[in-house]
Short mmCIF file of C-alpha atoms in Angstrom, two decimals:
data_model
loop_
_atom_site.label_atom_id
_atom_site.label_comp_id
_atom_site.label_asym_id
_atom_site.label_seq_id
_atom_site.Cartn_x
_atom_site.Cartn_y
_atom_site.Cartn_z
CA MET A 1 54.52 150.48 116.62
CA TYR A 2 52.52 149.32 113.64
CA ALA A 3 48.97 150.62 113.43
CA THR A 4 47.46 147.18 112.94
CA ILE A 5 48.43 143.57 113.51
CA ASN A 6 48.12 142.94 109.80
CA GLU A 7 50.74 145.60 109.12
CA ALA A 8 53.01 144.09 111.76
CA ASN A 9 52.54 140.64 110.24
CA ALA A 10 53.44 142.01 106.82
CA ALA A 11 56.72 143.26 108.32
CA VAL A 12 57.40 139.85 109.89
CA LEU A 13 56.76 138.12 106.58
CA ASP A 14 59.01 140.60 104.77
CA GLU A 15 61.87 139.67 107.11
CA MET A 16 61.17 135.98 106.60
CA ARG A 17 61.11 136.34 102.82
CA SER A 18 64.34 138.35 102.74
CA ALA A 19 66.28 135.88 104.94
CA ARG A 20 69.09 134.07 103.10
CA PRO A 21 70.39 131.25 105.30
CA TYR A 22 73.72 129.66 104.35
CA LEU A 23 75.30 126.56 105.86
CA VAL A 24 78.75 127.94 106.65
CA ASP A 25 80.46 125.55 109.07
CA VAL A 26 80.32 122.67 111.54
CA ARG A 27 81.86 123.60 114.89
CA PRO A 28 81.97 122.35 118.49
CA ALA A 29 78.83 123.66 120.17
CA HIS A 30 80.70 125.55 122.91
CA GLU A 31 82.48 127.66 120.29
CA CYS A 32 79.12 128.96 119.02
CA ILE A 33 76.89 128.89 122.07
CA PRO A 34 78.36 130.67 125.13
CA ALA A 35 75.92 129.08 127.60
CA LEU A 36 77.55 125.69 126.99
CA SER A 37 80.86 127.01 128.36
CA GLU A 38 79.29 127.88 131.70
CA GLY A 39 79.85 124.65 133.62
CA HIS A 40 77.73 121.53 133.30
CA VAL A 41 75.05 122.80 130.93
CA LEU A 42 72.93 120.83 128.47
CA MET A 43 70.52 122.23 125.90
CA HIS A 44 67.22 120.43 125.40
CA ALA A 45 64.23 120.54 123.08
CA GLY A 46 61.01 122.29 123.99
CA PRO A 47 60.08 124.93 126.55
CA PRO A 48 61.92 124.89 129.91
CA ILE A 49 61.93 121.60 131.82
CA GLU A 50 63.96 120.04 134.62
CA TRP A 51 65.27 116.49 135.03
CA ALA A 52 62.44 115.24 137.26
CA ALA A 53 59.77 116.15 134.70
CA MET A 54 61.54 114.74 131.63
CA THR A 55 60.15 111.70 129.86
CA GLY A 56 62.19 108.60 129.06
CA PRO A 57 63.74 109.57 125.69
CA MET A 58 65.01 112.92 126.94
CA LYS A 59 66.37 111.37 130.13
CA GLY A 60 68.13 108.74 128.05
CA ALA A 61 69.71 111.41 125.88
CA VAL A 62 70.81 113.32 129.01
CA LEU A 63 72.52 110.17 130.30
CA GLY A 64 74.21 109.81 126.93
CA ALA A 65 75.48 113.38 127.02
CA CYS A 66 76.85 112.96 130.56
CA LEU A 67 78.76 109.86 129.45
CA TYR A 68 79.92 111.56 126.25
CA GLU A 69 81.29 114.60 128.11
CA GLY A 70 83.06 112.41 130.67
CA TRP A 71 80.96 113.75 133.55
CA ALA A 72 80.18 110.15 134.51
CA LYS A 73 81.54 106.68 133.75
CA THR A 74 78.43 104.58 134.34
CA THR A 75 74.71 104.94 133.80
CA GLU A 76 74.15 105.14 137.55
CA GLU A 77 76.75 107.90 137.92
CA ALA A 78 75.24 109.76 134.96
CA GLU A 79 71.76 109.67 136.47
CA ALA A 80 72.99 110.95 139.83
CA PHE A 81 74.99 113.68 138.11
CA ALA A 82 72.04 114.76 135.95
CA GLN A 83 69.80 115.04 139.00
CA LYS A 84 72.17 117.22 141.01
CA SER A 85 74.73 118.94 138.84
CA VAL A 86 73.39 119.69 135.33
CA ARG A 87 71.75 122.97 134.37
CA PHE A 88 69.21 122.58 131.57
CA VAL A 89 68.42 125.32 129.04
CA PRO A 90 66.08 125.25 126.03
CA CYS A 91 67.79 125.13 122.64
CA HIS A 92 65.47 127.88 121.44
CA ASP A 93 66.89 130.31 124.01
CA GLN A 94 70.35 129.83 122.47
CA SER A 95 69.45 130.41 118.78
CA ALA A 96 69.44 126.63 118.39
CA VAL A 97 67.17 123.68 117.78
CA GLY A 98 67.50 119.94 118.37
CA PRO A 99 65.41 117.00 117.13
CA MET A 100 63.50 114.77 119.57
CA GLY A 101 65.24 115.15 122.98
CA GLY A 102 67.37 117.88 121.46
CA ILE A 103 70.12 117.23 123.99
CA THR A 104 73.27 119.09 122.97
CA SER A 105 76.45 119.38 125.02
CA ALA A 106 79.57 121.52 124.79
CA ASN A 107 81.71 119.19 122.69
CA MET A 108 79.07 117.97 120.29
CA PRO A 109 79.42 119.42 116.78
CA VAL A 110 76.68 121.71 115.51
CA LEU A 111 75.70 122.95 112.08
CA VAL A 112 76.29 126.69 111.77
CA VAL A 113 73.73 128.52 109.61
CA ARG A 114 74.18 132.23 108.93
CA ASN A 115 71.51 134.55 107.56
CA ALA A 116 73.44 136.54 104.96
CA ASN A 117 70.87 139.38 104.92
CA GLN A 118 69.90 140.03 108.54
CA GLY A 119 73.08 138.60 110.07
CA ASN A 120 71.61 136.21 112.67
CA PHE A 121 72.84 132.66 113.22
CA ALA A 122 71.12 129.39 114.06
CA TYR A 123 72.55 126.05 115.19
CA CYS A 124 71.53 122.41 115.26
CA ASN A 125 73.34 119.23 116.19
CA LEU A 126 74.15 116.64 113.52
CA ASN A 127 71.83 113.84 112.44
CA GLU A 128 73.10 110.53 113.79
CA GLY A 129 71.47 108.34 111.18
CA ILE A 130 69.18 105.43 112.00
CA GLY A 131 69.10 102.65 114.56
CA LYS A 132 69.89 103.26 118.21
CA VAL A 133 70.50 107.00 118.38
CA MET A 134 70.71 109.50 121.20
CA ARG A 135 67.99 111.82 119.95
CA PHE A 136 65.46 109.03 120.54
CA GLY A 137 66.83 108.19 123.99
CA ALA A 138 69.45 105.48 123.36
CA PHE A 139 72.71 106.26 125.11
CA GLU A 140 75.20 103.39 125.43
CA GLY A 141 77.51 101.27 123.25
CA GLU A 142 77.17 102.08 119.57
CA VAL A 143 75.60 105.45 120.43
CA GLN A 144 78.76 106.62 122.16
CA THR A 145 80.98 105.17 119.43
CA ARG A 146 79.02 107.04 116.76
CA LEU A 147 79.01 110.32 118.69
CA ALA A 148 82.78 110.14 119.10
CA TRP A 149 83.21 109.47 115.37
CA MET A 150 80.95 112.40 114.51
CA ARG A 151 83.07 114.67 116.73
CA ASP A 152 86.47 113.40 115.62
CA VAL A 153 85.92 112.59 111.94
CA LEU A 154 82.60 113.72 110.46
CA ALA A 155 82.59 117.26 111.84
CA PRO A 156 86.18 118.17 110.84
CA VAL A 157 85.69 116.76 107.33
CA LEU A 158 82.44 118.71 106.85
CA SER A 159 83.96 121.88 108.30
CA GLU A 160 86.91 121.77 105.93
CA ALA A 161 84.65 121.15 102.94
CA LEU A 162 82.31 124.00 103.83
CA ASN A 163 85.19 126.41 104.41
CA ARG A 164 86.44 125.94 100.85
CA ASN A 165 83.57 128.24 99.89
CA SER A 166 83.74 131.52 101.80
CA ASP A 167 79.97 132.00 101.50
CA GLY A 168 78.98 128.46 102.45
CA LEU A 169 76.03 126.68 100.84
CA GLU A 170 72.87 128.63 100.02
CA LEU A 171 70.17 126.48 101.53
CA SER A 172 67.16 128.08 99.84
CA ALA A 173 68.44 126.86 96.49
CA ILE A 174 68.77 123.29 97.76
CA MET A 175 65.34 123.33 99.39
CA SER A 176 63.56 124.89 96.41
CA GLN A 177 64.86 122.04 94.28
CA ALA A 178 64.26 119.29 96.84
CA ILE A 179 60.60 120.17 97.37
CA THR A 180 60.01 119.54 93.65
CA MET A 181 61.59 116.10 94.17
CA GLY A 182 59.20 114.97 96.91
CA ASP A 183 60.62 116.32 100.18
CA GLU A 184 58.58 118.10 102.85
CA PHE A 185 61.66 118.59 105.13
CA HIS A 186 60.41 116.89 108.28
CA GLN A 187 59.79 113.20 107.67
CA ARG A 188 61.19 113.15 104.13
CA ASN A 189 64.58 114.67 103.30
CA ILE A 190 65.92 112.12 100.83
CA ALA A 191 66.25 114.57 97.94
CA ALA A 192 67.73 117.39 100.01
CA SER A 193 70.22 115.03 101.66
CA ALA A 194 71.30 113.79 98.22
CA LEU A 195 71.64 117.36 96.92
CA LEU A 196 73.71 118.30 99.97
CA LEU A 197 76.00 115.34 99.38
CA LYS A 198 76.30 116.33 95.71
CA ALA A 199 77.29 119.86 96.72
CA LEU A 200 79.91 118.70 99.24
CA ALA A 201 81.34 115.54 97.66
CA ALA A 202 84.12 117.08 95.58
CA ASP A 203 85.35 119.30 98.43
CA ILE A 204 85.28 116.33 100.80
CA ALA A 205 87.24 114.25 98.29
CA ILE A 206 90.10 116.77 98.02
CA GLY A 207 90.22 117.45 101.78
CA SER A 208 93.18 116.72 104.04
CA ALA A 209 91.60 113.80 105.96
CA SER A 210 92.76 110.26 105.31
CA ALA A 211 91.22 108.38 102.39
CA ALA A 212 89.56 105.99 104.83
CA ASP A 213 87.96 108.82 106.81
CA LYS A 214 86.73 110.58 103.69
CA GLU A 215 85.22 107.35 102.37
CA GLU A 216 83.50 106.71 105.69
CA VAL A 217 82.03 110.23 105.71
CA LEU A 218 80.78 109.93 102.15
CA ARG A 219 79.20 106.55 102.85
CA PHE A 220 77.54 107.90 106.01
CA LEU A 221 76.03 110.81 104.09
CA GLU A 222 75.01 108.45 101.30
CA ARG A 223 72.97 106.19 103.59
CA THR A 224 71.59 108.83 105.98
CA ASP A 225 68.41 109.90 104.20
CA GLN A 226 67.39 112.23 107.03
CA PHE A 227 70.74 114.03 107.35
CA PHE A 228 69.25 117.21 105.89
CA LEU A 229 66.51 117.34 108.55
CA ASN A 230 68.88 118.98 111.01
CA VAL A 231 70.03 121.41 108.32
CA ALA A 232 66.40 122.26 107.52
CA MET A 233 65.70 122.80 111.21
CA ALA A 234 68.57 125.28 111.53
CA TYR A 235 67.40 126.97 108.32
CA CYS A 236 63.86 127.35 109.61
CA LYS A 237 65.09 128.59 113.00
CA CYS A 238 67.26 131.19 111.28
CA VAL A 239 64.30 132.44 109.21
CA MET A 240 61.83 132.45 112.09
CA ASP A 241 64.24 134.32 114.39
CA ALA A 242 64.65 136.98 111.70
CA GLY A 243 60.87 137.41 111.63
CA HIS A 244 60.61 137.37 115.43
CA ALA A 245 63.05 140.29 115.63
CA VAL A 246 60.30 142.60 114.33
CA GLY A 247 58.81 142.37 117.83
CA GLU A 248 55.20 142.78 116.77
CA GLY A 249 52.40 140.83 115.14
CA SER A 250 50.61 137.52 115.59
CA ILE A 251 52.89 135.20 113.63
CA VAL A 252 53.95 132.04 115.46
CA THR A 253 57.75 131.94 115.40
CA ALA A 254 58.40 128.75 117.37
CA MET A 255 56.53 125.53 118.07
CA THR A 256 58.27 122.94 120.20
CA ARG A 257 57.71 120.15 122.69
CA ASN A 258 59.61 118.55 125.55
CA GLY A 259 57.53 115.42 126.18
CA ARG A 260 55.46 117.17 128.83
CA ASP A 261 54.53 120.57 127.38
CA PHE A 262 53.90 121.93 123.93
CA GLY A 263 55.11 125.52 123.69
CA ILE A 264 54.80 128.33 121.16
CA ARG A 265 56.24 131.81 120.78
CA VAL A 266 54.61 134.66 118.90
CA SER A 267 56.33 137.52 117.07
CA GLY A 268 54.61 140.23 119.11
CA LEU A 269 55.03 138.65 122.53
CA GLY A 270 58.78 138.49 123.06
CA LYS A 271 60.37 135.38 124.56
CA GLN A 272 57.29 134.32 126.53
CA TRP A 273 56.30 130.68 126.18
CA PHE A 274 52.65 129.71 125.92
CA THR A 275 52.32 126.08 126.94
CA ALA A 276 49.80 123.30 127.42
CA PRO A 277 50.08 119.53 127.97
CA VAL A 278 51.49 117.87 124.88
CA ASN A 279 49.64 115.24 122.82
CA THR A 280 50.95 111.81 121.81
CA PRO A 281 51.66 111.13 118.12
CA VAL A 282 49.51 108.60 116.28
CA GLY A 283 50.94 106.65 113.39
CA LEU A 284 52.58 103.45 112.22
CA PHE A 285 54.92 101.40 114.38
CA PHE A 286 57.89 99.18 113.75
CA THR A 287 57.37 95.45 114.20
CA GLY A 288 56.92 94.54 117.85
CA TYR A 289 55.76 97.99 118.98
CA SER A 290 52.37 99.66 119.32
CA GLN A 291 50.67 102.89 120.32
CA ASP A 292 51.07 101.88 123.97
CA ASP A 293 54.85 102.26 123.59
CA ALA A 294 54.69 105.81 122.19
CA ASN A 295 56.20 108.67 124.14
CA PRO A 296 54.28 111.96 124.25
CA ASP A 297 55.30 114.42 121.54
CA ILE A 298 58.89 115.65 121.79
CA GLY A 299 61.44 117.74 119.89
CA ASP A 300 62.24 121.09 118.29
CA SER A 301 61.68 119.73 114.77
CA ALA A 302 58.24 121.37 114.65
CA ILE A 303 60.20 124.50 113.69
CA THR A 304 59.66 123.12 110.17
CA GLU A 305 55.88 123.37 110.50
CA THR A 306 56.32 126.79 112.10
CA PHE A 307 58.05 127.87 108.90
CA GLY A 308 55.35 126.20 106.79
CA VAL A 309 56.83 122.92 105.58
CA GLY A 310 56.68 119.46 107.20
CA GLY A 311 53.07 118.49 107.82
CA ALA A 312 51.81 121.72 106.24
CA ALA A 313 53.56 120.70 102.99
CA MET A 314 52.36 117.09 103.07
CA VAL A 315 51.11 117.44 99.49
CA ALA A 316 54.73 117.84 98.34
CA ALA A 317 55.66 114.40 99.68
CA PRO A 318 52.93 111.86 98.90
CA GLY A 319 55.61 109.21 99.42
CA VAL A 320 55.67 109.96 103.13
CA THR A 321 51.94 109.81 103.79
CA ARG A 322 51.82 106.03 104.22
CA PHE A 323 54.90 106.13 106.46
CA VAL A 324 53.16 108.44 108.92
CA GLY A 325 49.81 106.67 108.59
CA SER A 326 48.06 109.50 106.76
CA GLY A 327 46.60 107.56 103.85
CA GLY A 328 47.35 108.51 100.26
CA PHE A 329 47.71 111.54 98.02
CA ASN A 330 44.17 112.82 98.54
CA ASP A 331 44.75 112.84 102.29
CA ALA A 332 47.99 114.76 101.81
CA LEU A 333 46.23 117.28 99.58
CA GLU A 334 43.43 117.68 102.10
CA THR A 335 45.94 118.28 104.89
CA SER A 336 47.80 121.02 103.00
CA GLU A 337 44.54 122.65 101.91
CA GLU A 338 43.41 122.73 105.53
CA MET A 339 46.73 124.24 106.62
CA ARG A 340 46.33 127.01 104.06
CA GLU A 341 43.50 128.34 106.21
CA ILE A 342 45.78 129.14 109.17
CA TYR A 343 48.86 130.44 107.35
CA VAL A 344 48.88 133.95 105.92
CA GLU A 345 50.34 133.41 102.48
CA ALA A 346 52.34 131.19 100.12
CA ASN A 347 56.11 130.88 100.04
CA THR A 348 57.04 131.41 96.40
CA THR A 349 60.57 130.12 97.02
CA LEU A 350 59.19 126.64 97.72
CA GLN A 351 56.81 125.85 94.86
CA ILE A 352 55.09 122.45 94.99
CA PRO A 353 54.44 120.73 91.64
CA THR A 354 51.78 118.42 93.08
CA TRP A 355 49.87 121.50 94.28
CA ASP A 356 49.76 123.11 90.84
CA PHE A 357 53.02 124.90 91.76
CA GLN A 358 51.50 126.78 94.66
CA GLY A 359 54.06 127.86 97.22
CA ALA A 360 54.31 126.13 100.58
CA CYS A 361 52.47 127.71 103.49
CA MET A 362 54.05 130.71 105.21
CA GLY A 363 53.17 132.80 108.24
CA LEU A 364 51.27 130.76 110.83
CA ASP A 365 48.82 133.26 112.37
CA VAL A 366 47.74 132.63 115.96
CA ARG A 367 44.51 134.53 115.26
CA ARG A 368 43.56 132.20 112.41
CA VAL A 369 44.22 129.15 114.55
CA VAL A 370 41.96 130.41 117.34
CA GLU A 371 39.23 131.67 115.03
CA SER A 372 39.08 128.46 112.99
CA GLY A 373 39.90 125.94 115.69
CA ILE A 374 42.34 124.33 113.24
CA THR A 375 45.73 123.44 114.72
CA PRO A 376 48.84 122.67 112.66
CA VAL A 377 49.56 119.12 111.54
CA ILE A 378 53.06 118.02 112.52
CA ASN A 379 54.91 115.08 110.97
CA THR A 380 57.10 113.40 113.55
CA GLY A 381 59.08 110.37 114.59
CA ILE A 382 57.81 108.41 117.57
CA ALA A 383 60.15 107.52 120.42
CA HIS A 384 59.64 104.70 122.89
CA ARG A 385 58.54 106.05 126.24
CA GLU A 386 61.35 104.20 128.04
CA PRO A 387 64.97 105.41 127.84
CA GLY A 388 67.52 103.38 125.91
CA ILE A 389 65.20 101.89 123.25
CA GLY A 390 64.95 104.58 120.57
CA GLN A 391 62.56 105.17 117.68
CA VAL A 392 59.58 102.85 117.38
CA GLY A 393 57.54 104.48 114.63
CA ALA A 394 56.45 107.64 112.83
CA GLY A 395 53.20 109.55 112.65
CA VAL A 396 51.42 112.84 112.98
CA VAL A 397 50.37 114.98 115.92
CA ARG A 398 48.65 118.30 116.51
CA PRO A 399 49.48 120.84 119.21
CA PRO A 400 46.92 121.64 121.89
CA LEU A 401 44.69 124.56 120.97
CA GLU A 402 45.20 126.02 124.47
CA CYS A 403 48.67 127.31 123.54
CA PHE A 404 47.24 129.45 120.79
CA GLU A 405 44.31 130.63 122.90
CA GLN A 406 46.69 131.79 125.64
CA ALA A 407 48.84 133.63 123.13
CA PHE A 408 45.81 135.24 121.49
CA GLU A 409 44.58 136.53 124.85
CA ALA A 410 48.04 137.89 125.69
CA LEU A 411 48.22 139.58 122.29
CA VAL A 412 44.84 141.25 122.79
CA GLU A 413 45.93 142.45 126.22
CA ALA A 414 49.23 143.78 124.92
CA ARG A 415 47.55 145.67 122.08
CA SER A 416 44.96 147.16 124.45
CA LYS A 417 47.70 148.58 126.69
CA THR A 418 49.30 150.41 123.78
CA ALA A 419 46.07 151.60 122.15
#
């Protein structure tokens, strides 16, 4: 045991800094995640939750997964099946993450990210693009058509391209370049998505798929500006799990939400969740929608802010500030300066030109949050509260302070028992 929490935190940060995540494959989820081979199991975003407590977007995504897996043929059958026959497990408990509802089933393809130094893996489903998509709660028609295409065409083409390089793609290199091009890796991933396409295009072009399939994949990647979000999420999960393995300290290693609860995990407190009622994002809405339509905060994508990008790196992406309703550059700068107070140090791998080349935040310390009363700023999409509608806007949200207070008290108690 480390003599002090600061020494333990230094060890956590050392593991985070030494992590080298590579995107190595795209595989069916059940091949990577054993829990999904154990009957009718679905992974979801956030801390544990059951069907009855889920909000509209997550329920919609569950219905979509039941239809996709062939467990039901109609919406009514899917709802009855979900109520009685599906076992729900958090993505985070399976070394995985999922945006918004986070619903992932056995035959959905997942990104496979391997930490070349510490050896751990992390997984995330694929970004569906824009429009009616399952992660925001839509589940019929074009949603099912797209999911089938992603399984049958997109995933095999990406897998073959990635396997042409035995090491995969080093993601730190892509992200260190993309952050200088205006990405913060939560609401803005345009540069990183373009760099990923650049890295994969030649290997896709010479692959064994038909010319029509390869063209369709390239055009999908070309127009899907947020495709890299899911890659960034798996990257951040891989890094944070490496830090969590130290088993000590006060560094927050997961922040997530399921539409009902916001939950965090802390490096020195094992797999225990510390939860409190989630807040509702505030931001800008698409035409015809308003704050009244917004679902409470949802998704595993806050793993980006846990790592220190996303809202904490708002200054890197002034282009996104208006999209999430946060004003202009000065507001972005103020946000990142405020976040610096609750993170331990700077991440020199991700240097931000608009911040005089300071590194992005790194090492969210539960003690600093409680002492200052400052909670992390999270950039997020906003889902409609009813299932089947999808995304209605984008904005920002903060977690409830109670999560951090609970974790701080548990940390004090745990340290006192070993003193």
